[in-house]
Short mmCIF file of C-alpha atoms and ligand atoms in Angstrom, two decimals:
data_model
loop_
_atom_site.label_atom_id
_atom_site.label_comp_id
_atom_site.label_asym_id
_atom_site.label_seq_id
_atom_site.Cartn_x
_atom_site.Cartn_y
_atom_site.Cartn_z
CA UNK A 34 98.75 100.37 84.86
CA UNK A 35 95.82 99.93 82.05
CA UNK A 36 97.52 97.85 78.65
CA UNK A 37 97.49 99.05 75.49
CA UNK A 38 96.32 97.32 72.40
CA UNK A 39 98.50 97.14 69.15
CA UNK A 40 96.76 100.08 68.16
CA UNK A 41 97.29 102.28 71.04
CA UNK A 42 93.87 102.02 72.40
CA UNK A 43 93.11 100.79 75.92
CA UNK A 44 92.17 96.66 75.84
CA UNK A 45 88.81 95.88 77.02
CA UNK A 46 88.93 94.75 80.36
CA UNK A 47 86.75 93.93 83.71
CA UNK A 48 87.91 93.87 87.35
CA UNK A 49 85.66 92.04 90.36
CA UNK A 50 86.49 90.92 93.83
CA UNK A 51 85.14 88.06 95.82
CA UNK A 52 86.01 86.74 99.36
CA UNK A 53 86.55 83.17 100.34
CA UNK A 54 84.29 81.29 102.40
CA UNK A 55 84.34 78.87 105.36
CA UNK A 56 82.29 76.08 104.81
CA UNK A 57 80.28 75.21 108.29
CA UNK A 58 78.42 71.89 106.46
CA UNK A 59 80.96 71.00 104.33
CA UNK A 60 81.14 69.66 100.56
CA UNK A 61 83.34 66.78 100.07
CA UNK A 62 82.18 64.51 97.33
CA UNK A 63 80.97 64.70 93.87
CA UNK A 64 78.29 62.68 91.90
CA UNK A 65 79.08 64.46 88.82
CA UNK A 66 83.01 65.65 88.26
CA UNK A 67 82.63 67.10 84.65
CA UNK A 68 79.35 69.61 85.91
CA UNK A 69 81.08 69.52 89.40
CA UNK A 70 78.18 68.08 90.87
CA UNK A 71 78.49 67.75 94.96
CA UNK A 72 76.99 64.88 96.68
CA UNK A 73 75.87 66.69 99.26
CA UNK A 74 74.13 70.28 99.93
CA UNK A 75 76.57 72.59 102.17
CA UNK A 76 76.40 75.77 104.12
CA UNK A 77 79.10 78.56 104.21
CA UNK A 78 79.81 81.81 105.57
CA UNK A 79 81.74 84.85 103.28
CA UNK A 80 84.79 86.53 105.14
CA UNK A 81 85.21 90.11 105.06
CA UNK A 82 88.69 90.68 105.49
CA UNK A 83 90.08 88.36 102.91
CA UNK A 84 89.44 88.71 99.18
CA UNK A 85 90.84 87.96 95.68
CA UNK A 86 90.52 90.42 92.77
CA UNK A 87 90.76 89.39 89.21
CA UNK A 88 91.06 91.40 86.34
CA UNK A 89 90.27 89.72 82.15
CA UNK A 90 91.70 91.61 79.65
CA UNK A 91 91.58 90.49 76.13
CA UNK A 92 94.71 88.99 74.88
CA UNK A 93 96.33 89.33 71.79
CA UNK A 94 98.46 86.16 72.51
CA UNK A 95 97.62 83.03 70.93
CA UNK A 96 96.52 81.07 74.48
CA UNK A 97 94.92 82.55 77.73
CA UNK A 98 97.53 83.39 80.24
CA UNK A 99 96.91 83.49 83.65
CA UNK A 100 99.05 85.29 86.45
CA UNK A 101 98.55 84.63 90.71
CA UNK A 102 99.96 87.50 92.41
CA UNK A 103 102.41 88.49 89.83
CA UNK A 104 103.44 85.01 88.83
CA UNK A 105 102.69 82.93 86.08
CA UNK A 106 100.58 79.79 87.25
CA UNK A 107 101.90 76.60 86.28
CA UNK A 108 101.64 72.74 86.94
CA UNK A 109 97.93 71.39 88.64
CA UNK A 110 96.73 74.66 89.52
CA UNK A 111 97.19 76.14 85.81
CA UNK A 112 95.28 73.18 84.39
CA UNK A 113 92.13 73.93 86.54
CA UNK A 114 92.15 77.78 86.37
CA UNK A 115 92.74 77.24 82.64
CA UNK A 116 90.08 74.50 82.60
CA UNK A 117 87.79 77.33 84.54
CA UNK A 118 88.10 80.09 81.69
CA UNK A 119 87.34 77.38 79.07
CA UNK A 120 83.88 76.56 80.10
CA UNK A 121 83.04 80.18 80.79
CA UNK A 122 84.00 80.72 77.37
CA UNK A 123 82.15 77.84 76.33
CA UNK A 124 78.99 78.83 78.53
CA UNK A 125 78.91 82.64 77.46
CA UNK A 126 80.06 81.98 73.95
CA UNK A 127 83.13 84.06 73.69
CA UNK A 128 85.89 83.86 71.06
CA UNK A 129 88.22 85.75 72.71
CA UNK A 130 91.84 84.67 74.57
CA UNK A 131 92.36 86.09 78.28
CA UNK A 132 94.88 87.62 80.11
CA UNK A 133 93.76 86.71 83.72
CA UNK A 134 95.61 88.61 86.65
CA UNK A 135 94.25 87.46 90.03
CA UNK A 136 95.43 88.99 93.23
CA UNK A 137 94.72 87.66 96.74
CA UNK A 138 95.39 89.73 100.10
CA UNK A 139 96.35 86.24 101.85
CA UNK A 140 98.26 82.67 101.33
CA UNK A 141 96.49 80.66 98.18
CA UNK A 142 96.21 77.07 97.90
CA UNK A 143 96.57 76.32 101.65
CA UNK A 144 92.97 75.58 102.77
CA UNK A 145 91.83 79.26 102.75
CA UNK A 146 89.46 78.49 99.86
CA UNK A 147 91.13 81.02 97.31
CA UNK A 148 89.55 78.74 95.00
CA UNK A 149 86.23 79.91 95.91
CA UNK A 150 87.08 83.33 95.60
CA UNK A 151 89.32 83.12 92.81
CA UNK A 152 86.47 81.35 91.18
CA UNK A 153 83.59 83.75 91.91
CA UNK A 154 85.52 86.81 91.25
CA UNK A 155 86.65 85.49 87.63
CA UNK A 156 82.96 84.39 86.71
CA UNK A 157 81.66 88.18 87.79
CA UNK A 158 84.83 89.86 85.76
CA UNK A 159 84.01 87.43 82.84
CA UNK A 160 80.43 88.29 82.87
CA UNK A 161 80.67 91.90 83.20
CA UNK A 162 83.59 91.98 80.23
CA UNK A 163 81.06 90.45 77.98
CA UNK A 164 78.46 92.89 79.38
CA UNK A 165 76.32 89.78 80.24
CA UNK A 166 73.46 90.75 82.68
CA UNK A 167 73.27 87.29 84.78
CA UNK A 168 71.01 86.78 87.69
CA UNK A 169 73.14 86.10 91.11
CA UNK A 170 71.71 82.28 90.74
CA UNK A 171 73.12 82.19 86.96
CA UNK A 172 76.38 83.50 88.12
CA UNK A 173 76.67 81.01 90.99
CA UNK A 174 75.62 77.85 88.70
CA UNK A 175 78.78 79.39 86.21
CA UNK A 176 80.89 79.57 89.43
CA UNK A 177 80.07 76.21 90.47
CA UNK A 178 81.29 74.66 87.03
CA UNK A 179 84.80 76.31 87.74
CA UNK A 180 84.86 75.40 91.89
CA UNK A 181 82.28 74.09 93.67
CA UNK A 182 82.94 76.30 96.52
CA UNK A 183 83.32 79.49 94.26
CA UNK A 184 79.11 78.91 93.75
CA UNK A 185 78.55 80.07 97.35
CA UNK A 186 81.06 83.37 97.29
CA UNK A 187 79.13 84.54 94.76
CA UNK A 188 76.72 85.47 97.62
CA UNK A 189 77.79 87.12 100.84
CA UNK A 190 76.94 86.42 104.43
CA UNK A 191 75.39 82.84 105.43
CA UNK A 192 75.06 80.77 102.52
CA UNK A 193 73.52 77.44 101.26
CA UNK A 194 74.78 75.62 98.34
CA UNK A 195 71.74 73.22 96.97
CA UNK A 196 72.96 69.92 95.96
CA UNK A 197 70.13 69.67 93.47
CA UNK A 198 69.11 66.30 91.53
CA UNK A 199 69.00 67.55 87.78
CA UNK A 200 71.83 65.61 85.77
CA UNK A 201 72.59 68.78 83.95
CA UNK A 202 73.29 70.87 87.22
CA UNK A 203 70.51 73.52 87.00
CA UNK A 204 68.89 73.01 90.53
CA UNK A 205 72.68 72.84 91.66
CA UNK A 206 73.04 76.62 92.85
CA UNK A 207 73.84 78.96 96.13
CA UNK A 208 71.50 81.66 97.76
CA UNK A 209 71.71 83.50 100.54
CA UNK A 210 70.56 82.35 103.94
CA UNK A 211 71.12 85.58 105.92
CA UNK A 212 73.08 88.99 105.32
CA UNK A 213 76.30 89.67 106.77
CA UNK A 214 74.85 92.67 108.66
CA UNK A 215 72.27 90.08 109.96
CA UNK A 216 74.52 88.30 112.03
CA UNK A 217 77.73 89.96 112.75
CA UNK A 218 79.61 86.76 114.10
CA UNK A 219 83.16 86.76 114.69
CA UNK A 220 85.58 84.27 112.33
CA UNK A 221 89.26 83.82 113.75
CA UNK A 222 91.42 82.30 111.40
CA UNK A 223 94.78 80.65 112.68
CA UNK A 224 97.25 79.87 109.76
CA UNK A 225 99.20 76.98 111.06
CA UNK A 226 101.24 76.72 107.93
CA UNK A 227 101.86 78.89 105.04
CA UNK A 228 102.93 76.01 102.07
CA UNK A 229 100.54 75.04 99.34
CA UNK A 230 98.71 72.28 100.67
CA UNK A 231 100.26 68.56 99.05
CA UNK A 232 96.76 67.35 98.25
CA UNK A 233 94.10 69.90 96.97
CA UNK A 234 90.26 69.55 97.85
CA UNK A 235 89.59 68.74 94.12
CA UNK A 236 92.56 65.70 94.54
CA UNK A 237 91.29 64.84 98.09
CA UNK A 238 87.43 64.62 96.87
CA UNK A 239 88.44 62.26 94.23
CA UNK A 240 88.84 59.28 96.59
CA UNK A 241 85.79 60.52 99.11
CA UNK A 242 84.27 57.18 97.91
CA UNK A 243 86.93 54.98 99.21
CA UNK A 244 85.93 55.61 103.16
CA UNK A 245 83.74 53.34 104.49
CA UNK A 246 82.45 56.07 105.89
CA UNK A 247 81.50 58.14 103.01
CA UNK A 248 77.70 56.33 103.04
CA UNK A 249 77.03 57.64 106.34
CA UNK A 250 78.88 61.25 105.63
CA UNK A 251 76.04 61.36 102.88
CA UNK A 252 72.93 60.17 104.81
CA UNK A 253 73.37 62.47 107.67
CA UNK A 254 74.43 65.52 105.96
CA UNK A 255 70.46 66.60 105.65
CA UNK A 256 70.37 66.50 109.13
CA UNK A 257 73.52 68.62 109.58
CA UNK A 258 71.93 71.13 106.94
CA UNK A 259 68.94 71.37 108.78
CA UNK A 260 70.23 72.07 112.03
CA UNK A 261 72.71 74.85 110.69
CA UNK A 262 69.83 76.26 108.92
CA UNK A 263 68.12 76.38 111.94
CA UNK A 264 70.75 77.88 114.14
CA UNK A 265 71.38 80.56 111.72
CA UNK A 266 67.90 81.56 111.36
CA UNK A 267 67.98 82.08 115.18
CA UNK A 268 70.85 83.37 115.56
CA UNK A 269 72.36 80.57 118.00
CA UNK A 270 76.08 80.48 117.73
CA UNK A 271 76.14 77.36 120.37
CA UNK A 272 74.15 75.20 117.97
CA UNK A 273 75.64 76.59 114.85
CA UNK A 274 79.06 76.11 116.41
CA UNK A 275 78.13 72.45 117.67
CA UNK A 276 77.03 71.29 114.04
CA UNK A 277 80.07 72.84 112.24
CA UNK A 278 82.60 71.35 114.40
CA UNK A 279 80.86 67.93 114.43
CA UNK A 280 80.52 68.19 110.51
CA UNK A 281 83.93 69.46 109.99
CA UNK A 282 85.10 66.20 111.89
CA UNK A 283 82.77 63.72 110.00
CA UNK A 284 84.47 65.46 106.64
CA UNK A 285 87.72 64.65 108.01
CA UNK A 286 86.98 61.46 109.18
CA UNK A 287 86.21 60.59 105.55
CA UNK A 288 89.06 62.27 104.10
CA UNK A 289 91.22 60.42 107.03
CA UNK A 290 89.83 56.53 106.05
CA UNK A 291 89.89 57.08 102.09
CA UNK A 292 92.35 54.95 100.63
CA UNK A 293 94.77 57.06 99.58
CA UNK A 294 94.60 58.54 103.51
CA UNK A 295 94.22 61.78 103.60
CA UNK A 296 95.80 63.90 106.70
CA UNK A 297 95.18 67.71 106.24
CA UNK A 298 96.05 68.81 109.72
CA UNK A 299 99.57 70.06 111.33
CA UNK A 300 101.02 69.97 114.61
CA UNK A 301 99.22 73.14 115.14
CA UNK A 302 95.78 72.58 113.43
CA UNK A 303 95.57 70.02 116.41
CA UNK A 304 96.88 72.35 118.75
CA UNK A 305 94.14 75.06 117.82
CA UNK A 306 91.51 72.39 118.17
CA UNK A 307 92.60 71.80 121.96
CA UNK A 308 92.87 75.51 122.49
CA UNK A 309 89.28 76.44 121.17
CA UNK A 310 87.83 73.44 123.25
CA UNK A 311 89.91 75.17 126.57
CA UNK A 312 88.15 78.25 125.59
CA UNK A 313 84.57 76.58 125.86
CA UNK A 314 85.64 75.11 129.25
CA UNK A 315 86.10 78.83 130.24
CA UNK A 316 82.86 79.52 128.98
CA UNK A 317 83.29 81.42 125.73
CA UNK A 318 81.83 80.17 122.79
CA UNK A 319 84.24 79.06 120.26
CA UNK A 320 83.83 76.41 117.78
CA UNK A 321 86.65 75.40 115.22
CA UNK A 322 86.06 74.08 111.57
CA UNK A 323 88.71 73.09 109.16
CA UNK A 324 88.82 72.74 105.64
CA UNK A 325 90.89 70.98 103.35
CA UNK A 326 93.98 72.40 104.29
CA UNK A 327 95.77 73.10 108.04
CA UNK A 328 94.02 76.37 109.03
CA UNK A 329 91.82 76.50 111.96
CA UNK A 330 88.65 78.94 111.38
CA UNK A 331 87.27 79.55 114.79
CA UNK A 332 83.20 80.70 115.38
CA UNK A 333 82.64 82.99 117.98
CA UNK A 334 80.84 86.12 119.35
CA UNK A 335 82.36 88.98 118.08
CA UNK A 336 83.07 90.68 121.58
CA UNK A 337 85.34 87.42 122.22
CA UNK A 338 87.54 88.09 118.93
CA UNK A 339 90.45 89.66 121.01
CA UNK A 340 90.17 86.83 123.57
CA UNK A 341 89.91 84.16 120.97
CA UNK A 342 92.60 85.34 119.01
CA UNK A 343 95.19 86.22 121.79
CA UNK A 344 94.51 82.12 122.87
CA UNK A 345 95.44 81.10 119.38
CA UNK A 346 98.36 83.44 119.24
CA UNK A 347 99.79 81.81 122.55
CA UNK A 348 99.06 78.36 120.95
CA UNK A 349 102.28 76.47 119.50
CA UNK A 350 102.44 76.00 115.98
CA UNK A 351 99.86 79.16 115.01
CA UNK A 352 101.67 81.40 113.07
CA UNK A 353 99.53 84.17 112.61
CA UNK A 354 96.09 84.95 113.30
CA UNK A 355 93.75 86.98 111.43
CA UNK A 356 90.22 88.20 112.65
CA UNK A 357 87.00 88.48 110.32
CA UNK A 358 83.27 88.96 110.31
CA UNK A 359 80.82 87.81 107.68
CA UNK A 360 81.29 89.66 104.23
CA UNK A 361 79.92 90.98 101.14
CA UNK A 362 79.61 88.85 97.93
CA UNK A 363 81.27 89.18 94.80
CA UNK A 364 81.09 92.24 92.88
CA UNK A 365 82.42 94.06 89.73
CA UNK A 366 84.84 96.61 90.52
CA UNK A 367 85.48 97.99 86.96
CA UNK A 368 85.13 97.68 83.38
CA UNK A 369 87.04 99.19 80.62
CA UNK A 370 84.93 99.04 77.86
C1 DP6 B 437 86.98 71.19 102.15
O1 DP6 B 437 85.19 73.99 95.76
O2 DP6 B 437 88.07 73.86 96.15
O3 DP6 B 437 86.83 73.48 101.62
O4 DP6 B 437 84.78 71.96 93.35
O5 DP6 B 437 86.82 70.55 92.97
O6 DP6 B 437 86.98 72.92 93.18
P1 DP6 B 437 86.27 71.78 93.35
O7 DP6 B 437 86.31 71.67 95.29
P2 DP6 B 437 86.20 73.25 96.16
O8 DP6 B 437 86.60 72.08 97.57
C2 DP6 B 437 86.35 73.03 98.64
C3 DP6 B 437 85.85 71.47 100.02
C4 DP6 B 437 85.93 72.02 101.06
C5 DP6 B 437 84.60 72.17 101.52
C6 DP6 B 437 83.80 72.92 101.36
O9 DP6 B 437 84.29 74.16 101.37
O10 DP6 B 437 82.84 73.21 101.70
#
């Protein structure tokens, strides 16, 4: 329902949609928390089946209001979302207060990268609201300020986010490596817990440097990035899956050995990892990756999705299975001027 202003006209608004992404070579650790600059580059694939829509509307209230799936946001999640909005307002020189409504078709804050899809959808919606023609690179830099992984969800398909070296973050942006159509891989998502996770990625990353393995994580990342880039260019699932699984276990190794230690896995997570390795022993190319949460994402050939999904459904502790493939980047759906 369009909202009406006090004068009876329809309020200015814009609506954007973006998809979460699965990190294949992961972002873990920051070199600058304020500008959200990562310690390492990362590579991801944007998913098609899951999405977040964000509608921003000029608000007549004193402050911003933020609704997620019909509920007002509160607590730590609210602080992060309001800060994202503040950054966009400052960077785009806007004086207005916003009413933001975000809707996702998947569980939020549970390790399915809702911060990436929400951040990217918010960025394109606010840019459209203020009729600013920004390049995808500029949008990616803006989205990064709100949430690092959101920089990647500006783009569809396979995406690399460059860590960059500039202290102002001007060279820390994402770009597309391959379009969704260029390599229609299967990505099967196994949900092992629907509860919001106890420690979000941002809080988890704050302690990444306390792991004795953090230095090794940083120095070995470039080799993983190069291997993943090459595997994507050659559409080589075996190599991409091998590096993704290795990189995932390294990231979780850093999280597990940080102080305080972080264990994002649930029993179903481990069981699903075992199922994936069992599939490989049967000759099916399937590889897992896990972000900062308990859900397991499995890369496979599109034709193997039904077999992989069935095996995961039969895995103890797996509550739900969703099949996806590479999807599009963030886009504007509607602007009401
Ligand atoms: C484990 O992008 O959510 O999913 O920049 O603090 O908002 P902030 O963190 P966020 O971290 C995602 C971490 C990860 C790995 C990845 O997506 O590369």
